[in-house]
mmCIF file of N, CA, C and O in Angstrom:
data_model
loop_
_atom_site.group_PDB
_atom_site.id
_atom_site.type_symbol
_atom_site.label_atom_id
_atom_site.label_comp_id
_atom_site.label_asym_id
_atom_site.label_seq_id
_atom_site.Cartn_x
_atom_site.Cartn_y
_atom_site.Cartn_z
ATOM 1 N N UNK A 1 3.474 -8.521 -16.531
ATOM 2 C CA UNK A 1 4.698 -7.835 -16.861
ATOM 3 C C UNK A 1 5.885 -8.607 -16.307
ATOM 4 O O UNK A 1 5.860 -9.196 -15.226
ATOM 5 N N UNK A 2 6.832 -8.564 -17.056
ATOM 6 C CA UNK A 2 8.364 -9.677 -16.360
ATOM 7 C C UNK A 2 9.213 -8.181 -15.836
ATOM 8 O O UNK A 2 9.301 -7.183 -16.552
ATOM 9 N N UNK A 3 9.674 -8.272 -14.727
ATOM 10 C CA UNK A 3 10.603 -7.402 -14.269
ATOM 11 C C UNK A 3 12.121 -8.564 -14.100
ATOM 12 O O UNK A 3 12.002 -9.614 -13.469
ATOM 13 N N UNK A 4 13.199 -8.241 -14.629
ATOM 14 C CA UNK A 4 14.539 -8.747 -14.578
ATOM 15 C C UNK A 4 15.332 -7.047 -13.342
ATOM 16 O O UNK A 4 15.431 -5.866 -13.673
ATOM 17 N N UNK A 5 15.590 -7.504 -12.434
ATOM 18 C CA UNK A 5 17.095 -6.674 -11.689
ATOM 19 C C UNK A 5 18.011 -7.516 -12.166
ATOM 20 O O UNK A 5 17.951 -8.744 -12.094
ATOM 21 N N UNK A 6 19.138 -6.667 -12.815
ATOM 22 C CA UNK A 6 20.096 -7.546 -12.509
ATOM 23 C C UNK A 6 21.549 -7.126 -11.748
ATOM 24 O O UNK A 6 22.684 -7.467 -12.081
ATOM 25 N N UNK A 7 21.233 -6.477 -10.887
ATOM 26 C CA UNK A 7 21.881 -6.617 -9.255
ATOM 27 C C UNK A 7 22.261 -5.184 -9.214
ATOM 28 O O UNK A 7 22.269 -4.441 -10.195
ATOM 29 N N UNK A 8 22.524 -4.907 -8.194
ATOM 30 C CA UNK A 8 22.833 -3.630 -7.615
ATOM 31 C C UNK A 8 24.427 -3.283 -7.628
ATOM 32 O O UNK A 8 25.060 -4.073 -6.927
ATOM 33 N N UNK A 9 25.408 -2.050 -8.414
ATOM 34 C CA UNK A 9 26.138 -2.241 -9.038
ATOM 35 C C UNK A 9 26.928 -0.885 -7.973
ATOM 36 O O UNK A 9 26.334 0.130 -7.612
ATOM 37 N N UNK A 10 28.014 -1.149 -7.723
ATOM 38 C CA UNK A 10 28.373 0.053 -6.422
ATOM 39 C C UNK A 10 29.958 0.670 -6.928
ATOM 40 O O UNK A 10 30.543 1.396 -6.124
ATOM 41 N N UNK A 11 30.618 0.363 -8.265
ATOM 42 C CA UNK A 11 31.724 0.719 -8.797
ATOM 43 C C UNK A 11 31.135 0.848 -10.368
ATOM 44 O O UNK A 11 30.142 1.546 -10.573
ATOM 45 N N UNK A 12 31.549 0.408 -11.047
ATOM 46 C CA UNK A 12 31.035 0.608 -12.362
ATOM 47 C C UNK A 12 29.699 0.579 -13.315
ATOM 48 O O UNK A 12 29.240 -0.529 -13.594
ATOM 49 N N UNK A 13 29.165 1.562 -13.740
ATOM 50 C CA UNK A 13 27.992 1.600 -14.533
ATOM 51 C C UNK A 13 27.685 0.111 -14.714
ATOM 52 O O UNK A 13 28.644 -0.654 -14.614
ATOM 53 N N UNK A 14 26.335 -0.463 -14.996
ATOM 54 C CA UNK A 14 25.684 -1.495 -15.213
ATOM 55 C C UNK A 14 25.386 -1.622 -16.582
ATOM 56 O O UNK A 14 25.016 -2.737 -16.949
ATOM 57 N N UNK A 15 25.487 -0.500 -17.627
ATOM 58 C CA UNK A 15 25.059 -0.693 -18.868
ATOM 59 C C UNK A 15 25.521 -1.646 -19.942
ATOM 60 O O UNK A 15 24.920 -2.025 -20.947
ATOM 61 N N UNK A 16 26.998 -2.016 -19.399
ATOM 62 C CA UNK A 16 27.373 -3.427 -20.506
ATOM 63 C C UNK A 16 26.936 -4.280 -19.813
ATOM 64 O O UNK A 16 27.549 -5.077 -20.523
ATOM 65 N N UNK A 17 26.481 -4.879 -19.130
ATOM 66 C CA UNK A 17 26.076 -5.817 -18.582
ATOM 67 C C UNK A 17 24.457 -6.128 -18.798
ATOM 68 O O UNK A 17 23.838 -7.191 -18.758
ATOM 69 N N UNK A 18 24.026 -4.753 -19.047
ATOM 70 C CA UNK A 18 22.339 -4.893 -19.941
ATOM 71 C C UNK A 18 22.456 -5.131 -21.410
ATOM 72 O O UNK A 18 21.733 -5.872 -22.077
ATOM 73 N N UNK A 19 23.781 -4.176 -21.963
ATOM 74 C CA UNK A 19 24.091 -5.245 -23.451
ATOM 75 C C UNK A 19 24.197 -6.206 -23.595
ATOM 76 O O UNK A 19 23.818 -6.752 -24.631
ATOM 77 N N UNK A 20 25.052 -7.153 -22.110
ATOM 78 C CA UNK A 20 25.464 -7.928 -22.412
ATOM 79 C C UNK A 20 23.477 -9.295 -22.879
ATOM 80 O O UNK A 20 23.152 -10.009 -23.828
ATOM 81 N N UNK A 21 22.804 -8.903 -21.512
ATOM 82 C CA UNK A 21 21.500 -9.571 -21.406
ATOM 83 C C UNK A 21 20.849 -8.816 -23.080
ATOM 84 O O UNK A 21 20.371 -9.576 -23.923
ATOM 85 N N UNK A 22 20.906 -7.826 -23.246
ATOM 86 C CA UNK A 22 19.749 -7.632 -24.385
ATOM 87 C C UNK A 22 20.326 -8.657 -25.764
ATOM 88 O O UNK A 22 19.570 -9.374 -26.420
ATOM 89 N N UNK A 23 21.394 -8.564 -25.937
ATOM 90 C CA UNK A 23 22.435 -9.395 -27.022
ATOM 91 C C UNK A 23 22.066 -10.940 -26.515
ATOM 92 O O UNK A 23 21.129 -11.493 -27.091
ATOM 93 N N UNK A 24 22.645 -11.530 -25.645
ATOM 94 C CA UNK A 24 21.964 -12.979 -24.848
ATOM 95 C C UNK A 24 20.555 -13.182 -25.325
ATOM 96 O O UNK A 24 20.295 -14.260 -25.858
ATOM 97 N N UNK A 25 19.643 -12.304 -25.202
ATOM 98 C CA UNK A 25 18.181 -13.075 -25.160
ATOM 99 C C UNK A 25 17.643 -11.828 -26.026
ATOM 100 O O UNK A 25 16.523 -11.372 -25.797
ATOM 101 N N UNK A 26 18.496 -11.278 -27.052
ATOM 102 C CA UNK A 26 17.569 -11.362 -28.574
ATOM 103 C C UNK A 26 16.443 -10.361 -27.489
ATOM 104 O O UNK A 26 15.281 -10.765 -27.544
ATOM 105 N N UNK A 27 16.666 -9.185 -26.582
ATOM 106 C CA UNK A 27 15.613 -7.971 -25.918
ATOM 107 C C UNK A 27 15.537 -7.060 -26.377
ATOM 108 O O UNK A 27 16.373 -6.159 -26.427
ATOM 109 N N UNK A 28 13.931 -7.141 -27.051
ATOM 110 C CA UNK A 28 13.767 -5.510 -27.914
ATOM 111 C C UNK A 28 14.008 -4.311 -26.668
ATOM 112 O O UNK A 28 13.648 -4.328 -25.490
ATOM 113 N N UNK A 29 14.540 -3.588 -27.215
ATOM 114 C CA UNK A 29 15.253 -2.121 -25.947
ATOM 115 C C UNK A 29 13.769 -1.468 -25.957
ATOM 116 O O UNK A 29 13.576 -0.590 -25.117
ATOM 117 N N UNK A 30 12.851 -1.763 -26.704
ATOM 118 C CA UNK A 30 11.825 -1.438 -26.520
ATOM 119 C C UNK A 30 10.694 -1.182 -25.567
ATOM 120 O O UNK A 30 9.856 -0.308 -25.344
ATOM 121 N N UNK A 31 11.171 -2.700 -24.974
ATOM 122 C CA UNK A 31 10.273 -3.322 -23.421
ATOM 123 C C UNK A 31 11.194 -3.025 -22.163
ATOM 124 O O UNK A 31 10.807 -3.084 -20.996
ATOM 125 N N UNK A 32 12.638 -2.655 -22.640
ATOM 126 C CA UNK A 32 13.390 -2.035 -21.385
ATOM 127 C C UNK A 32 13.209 -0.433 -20.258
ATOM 128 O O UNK A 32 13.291 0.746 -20.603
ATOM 129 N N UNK A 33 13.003 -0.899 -19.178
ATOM 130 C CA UNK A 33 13.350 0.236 -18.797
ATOM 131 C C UNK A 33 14.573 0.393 -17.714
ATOM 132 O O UNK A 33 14.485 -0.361 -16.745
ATOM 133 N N UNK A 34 15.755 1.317 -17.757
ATOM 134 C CA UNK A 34 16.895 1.439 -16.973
ATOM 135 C C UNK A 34 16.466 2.162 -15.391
ATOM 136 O O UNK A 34 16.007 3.303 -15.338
ATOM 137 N N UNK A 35 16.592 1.693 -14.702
ATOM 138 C CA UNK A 35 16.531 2.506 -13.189
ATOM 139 C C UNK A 35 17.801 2.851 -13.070
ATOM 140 O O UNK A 35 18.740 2.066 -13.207
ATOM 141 N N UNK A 36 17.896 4.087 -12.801
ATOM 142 C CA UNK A 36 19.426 4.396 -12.177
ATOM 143 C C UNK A 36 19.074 5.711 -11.068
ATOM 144 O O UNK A 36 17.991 6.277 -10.920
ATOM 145 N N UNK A 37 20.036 5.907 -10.542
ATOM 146 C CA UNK A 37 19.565 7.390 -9.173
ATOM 147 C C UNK A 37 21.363 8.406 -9.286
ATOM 148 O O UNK A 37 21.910 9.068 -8.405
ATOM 149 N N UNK A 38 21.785 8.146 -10.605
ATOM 150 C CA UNK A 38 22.243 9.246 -10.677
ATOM 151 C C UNK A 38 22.424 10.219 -12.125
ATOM 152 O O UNK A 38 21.380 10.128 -12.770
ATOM 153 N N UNK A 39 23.138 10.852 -12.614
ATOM 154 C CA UNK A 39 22.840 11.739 -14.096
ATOM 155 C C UNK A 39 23.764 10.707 -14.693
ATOM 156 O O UNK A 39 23.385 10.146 -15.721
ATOM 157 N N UNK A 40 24.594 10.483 -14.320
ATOM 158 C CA UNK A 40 25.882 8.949 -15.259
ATOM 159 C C UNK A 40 25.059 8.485 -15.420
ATOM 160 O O UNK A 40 24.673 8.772 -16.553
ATOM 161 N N UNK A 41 23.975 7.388 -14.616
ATOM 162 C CA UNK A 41 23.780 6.650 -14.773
ATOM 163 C C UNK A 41 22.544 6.541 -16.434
ATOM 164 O O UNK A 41 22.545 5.792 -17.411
ATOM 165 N N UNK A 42 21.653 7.708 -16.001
ATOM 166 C CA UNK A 42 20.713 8.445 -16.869
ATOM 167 C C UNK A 42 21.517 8.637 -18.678
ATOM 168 O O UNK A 42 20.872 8.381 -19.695
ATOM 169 N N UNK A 43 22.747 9.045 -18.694
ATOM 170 C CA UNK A 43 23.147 9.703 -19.718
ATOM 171 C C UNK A 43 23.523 8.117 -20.052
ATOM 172 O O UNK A 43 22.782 7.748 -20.964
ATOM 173 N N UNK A 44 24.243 7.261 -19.712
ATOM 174 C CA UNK A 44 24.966 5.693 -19.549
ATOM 175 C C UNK A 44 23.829 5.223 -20.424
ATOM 176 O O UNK A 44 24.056 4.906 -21.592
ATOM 177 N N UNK A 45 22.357 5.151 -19.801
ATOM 178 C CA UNK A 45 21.391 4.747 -20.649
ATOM 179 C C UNK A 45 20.727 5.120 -22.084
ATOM 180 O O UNK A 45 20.192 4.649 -23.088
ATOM 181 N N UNK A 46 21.050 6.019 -21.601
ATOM 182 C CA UNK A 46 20.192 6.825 -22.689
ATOM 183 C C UNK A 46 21.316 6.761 -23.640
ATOM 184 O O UNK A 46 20.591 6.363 -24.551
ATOM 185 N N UNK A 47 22.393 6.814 -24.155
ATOM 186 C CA UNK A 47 23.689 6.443 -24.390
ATOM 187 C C UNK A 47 23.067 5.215 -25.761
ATOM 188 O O UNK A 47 22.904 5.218 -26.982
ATOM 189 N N UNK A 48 22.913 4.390 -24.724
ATOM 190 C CA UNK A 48 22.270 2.808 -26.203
ATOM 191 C C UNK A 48 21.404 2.482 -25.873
ATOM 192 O O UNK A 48 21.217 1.298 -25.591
ATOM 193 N N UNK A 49 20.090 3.829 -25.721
ATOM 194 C CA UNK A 49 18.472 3.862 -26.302
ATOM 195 C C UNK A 49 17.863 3.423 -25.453
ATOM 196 O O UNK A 49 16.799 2.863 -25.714
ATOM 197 N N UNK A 50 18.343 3.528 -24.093
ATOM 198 C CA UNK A 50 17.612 2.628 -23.181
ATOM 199 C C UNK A 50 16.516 3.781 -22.374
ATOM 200 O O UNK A 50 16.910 4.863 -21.939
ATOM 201 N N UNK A 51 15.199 3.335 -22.291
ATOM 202 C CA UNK A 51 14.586 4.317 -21.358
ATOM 203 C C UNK A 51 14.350 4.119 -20.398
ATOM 204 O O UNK A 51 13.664 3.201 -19.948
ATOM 205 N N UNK A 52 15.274 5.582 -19.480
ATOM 206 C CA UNK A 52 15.613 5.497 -18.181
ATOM 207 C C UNK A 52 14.579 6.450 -17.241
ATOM 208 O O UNK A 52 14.193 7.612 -17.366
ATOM 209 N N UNK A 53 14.320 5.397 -16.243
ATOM 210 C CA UNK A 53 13.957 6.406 -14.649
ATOM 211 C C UNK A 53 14.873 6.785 -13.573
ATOM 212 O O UNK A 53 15.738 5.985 -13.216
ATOM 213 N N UNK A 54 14.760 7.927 -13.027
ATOM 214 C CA UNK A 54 15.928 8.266 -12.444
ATOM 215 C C UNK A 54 15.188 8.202 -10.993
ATOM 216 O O UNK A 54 14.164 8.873 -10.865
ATOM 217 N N UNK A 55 15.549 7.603 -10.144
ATOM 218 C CA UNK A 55 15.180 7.867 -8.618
ATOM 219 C C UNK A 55 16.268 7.956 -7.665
ATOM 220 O O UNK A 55 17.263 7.257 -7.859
ATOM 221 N N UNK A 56 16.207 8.751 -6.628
ATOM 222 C CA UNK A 56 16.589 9.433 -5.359
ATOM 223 C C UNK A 56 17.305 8.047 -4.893
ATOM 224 O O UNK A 56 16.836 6.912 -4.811
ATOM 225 N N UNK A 57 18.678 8.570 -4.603
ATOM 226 C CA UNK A 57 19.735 8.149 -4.276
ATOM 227 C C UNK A 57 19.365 7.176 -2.961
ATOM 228 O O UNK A 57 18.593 7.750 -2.193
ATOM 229 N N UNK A 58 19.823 5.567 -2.455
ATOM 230 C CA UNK A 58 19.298 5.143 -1.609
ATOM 231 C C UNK A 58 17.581 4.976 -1.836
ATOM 232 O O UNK A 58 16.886 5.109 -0.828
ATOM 233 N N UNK A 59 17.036 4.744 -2.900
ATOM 234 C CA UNK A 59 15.680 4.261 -2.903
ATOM 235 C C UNK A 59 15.918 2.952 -2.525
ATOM 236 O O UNK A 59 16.982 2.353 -2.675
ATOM 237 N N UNK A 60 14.520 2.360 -1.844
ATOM 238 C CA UNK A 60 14.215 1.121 -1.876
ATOM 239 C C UNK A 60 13.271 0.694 -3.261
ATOM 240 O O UNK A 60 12.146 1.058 -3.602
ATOM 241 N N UNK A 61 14.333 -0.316 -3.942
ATOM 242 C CA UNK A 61 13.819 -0.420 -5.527
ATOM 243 C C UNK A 61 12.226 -1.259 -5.462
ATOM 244 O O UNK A 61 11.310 -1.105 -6.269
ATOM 245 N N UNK A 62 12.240 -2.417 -3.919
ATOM 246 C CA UNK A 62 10.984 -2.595 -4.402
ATOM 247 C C UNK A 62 9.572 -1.750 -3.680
ATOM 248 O O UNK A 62 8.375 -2.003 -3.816
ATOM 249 N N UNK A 63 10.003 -1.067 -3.174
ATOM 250 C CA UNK A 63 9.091 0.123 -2.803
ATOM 251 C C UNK A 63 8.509 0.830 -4.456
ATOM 252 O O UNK A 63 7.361 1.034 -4.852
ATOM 253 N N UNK A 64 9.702 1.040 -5.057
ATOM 254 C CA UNK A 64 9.380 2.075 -6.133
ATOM 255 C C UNK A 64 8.505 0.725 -7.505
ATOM 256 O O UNK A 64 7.612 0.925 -8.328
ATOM 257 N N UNK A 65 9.238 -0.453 -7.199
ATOM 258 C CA UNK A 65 8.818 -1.087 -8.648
ATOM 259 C C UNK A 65 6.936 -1.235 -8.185
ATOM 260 O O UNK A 65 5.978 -1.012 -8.926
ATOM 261 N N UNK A 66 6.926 -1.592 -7.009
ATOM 262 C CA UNK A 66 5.517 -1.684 -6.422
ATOM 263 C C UNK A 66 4.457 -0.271 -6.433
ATOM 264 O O UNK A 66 3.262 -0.016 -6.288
ATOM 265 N N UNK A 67 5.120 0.090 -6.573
ATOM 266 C CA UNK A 67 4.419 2.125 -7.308
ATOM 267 C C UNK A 67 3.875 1.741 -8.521
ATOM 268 O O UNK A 67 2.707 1.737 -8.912
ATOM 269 N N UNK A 68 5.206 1.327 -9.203
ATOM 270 C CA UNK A 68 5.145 1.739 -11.034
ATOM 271 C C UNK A 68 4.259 0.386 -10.991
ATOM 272 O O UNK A 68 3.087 0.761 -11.041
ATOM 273 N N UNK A 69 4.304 -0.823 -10.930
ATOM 274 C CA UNK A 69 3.570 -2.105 -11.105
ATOM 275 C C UNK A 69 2.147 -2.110 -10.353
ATOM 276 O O UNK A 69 1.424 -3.105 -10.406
#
C-alpha cells in the first residue's frame, strides 16, 4: 500500500492542496483516504468525494496509520 501525508495543516483546510496532488498525478479519489480530527475537516472532504476518517483531536497519525496498515 503507498501512504502520501502531505503535512500537517494548523490554519487552513488541506483539501486544495489534495486537489491540487490528485490533478498533478492523474489520483483516482478512489484509492484516497482523507484523515482529518475535526467535522470541517470531514464535511471539506467529503465536499470533492474524498473518503474521510475522522480521529480524536491531537492523535499521533503514525500510531493510528500503524492500526489501519
Amino acid at each position: 500500500r503507498d501512504v502520501a501525508v502531505t503535512g500537517v495543516q494548523t490554519c487552513a483546510l488541506p483539501i486544495s492542496n489534495a486537489e491540487k496532488l490528485i490533478a498533478r498525478y492523474s489520483i483516482d479519489i478512489e484509492h484516497i483516504w482523507f484523515i482529518g480530527d475535526s467535522k470541517s475537516d470531514y464535511e471539506a472532504a467529503s465536499s470533492v468525494g474524498l473518503k474521510t476518517i475522522l480521529v480524536p483531536q491531537n492523535s499521533d497519525i503514525r500510531d493510528l496509520l500503524n492500526d489501519i496498515l
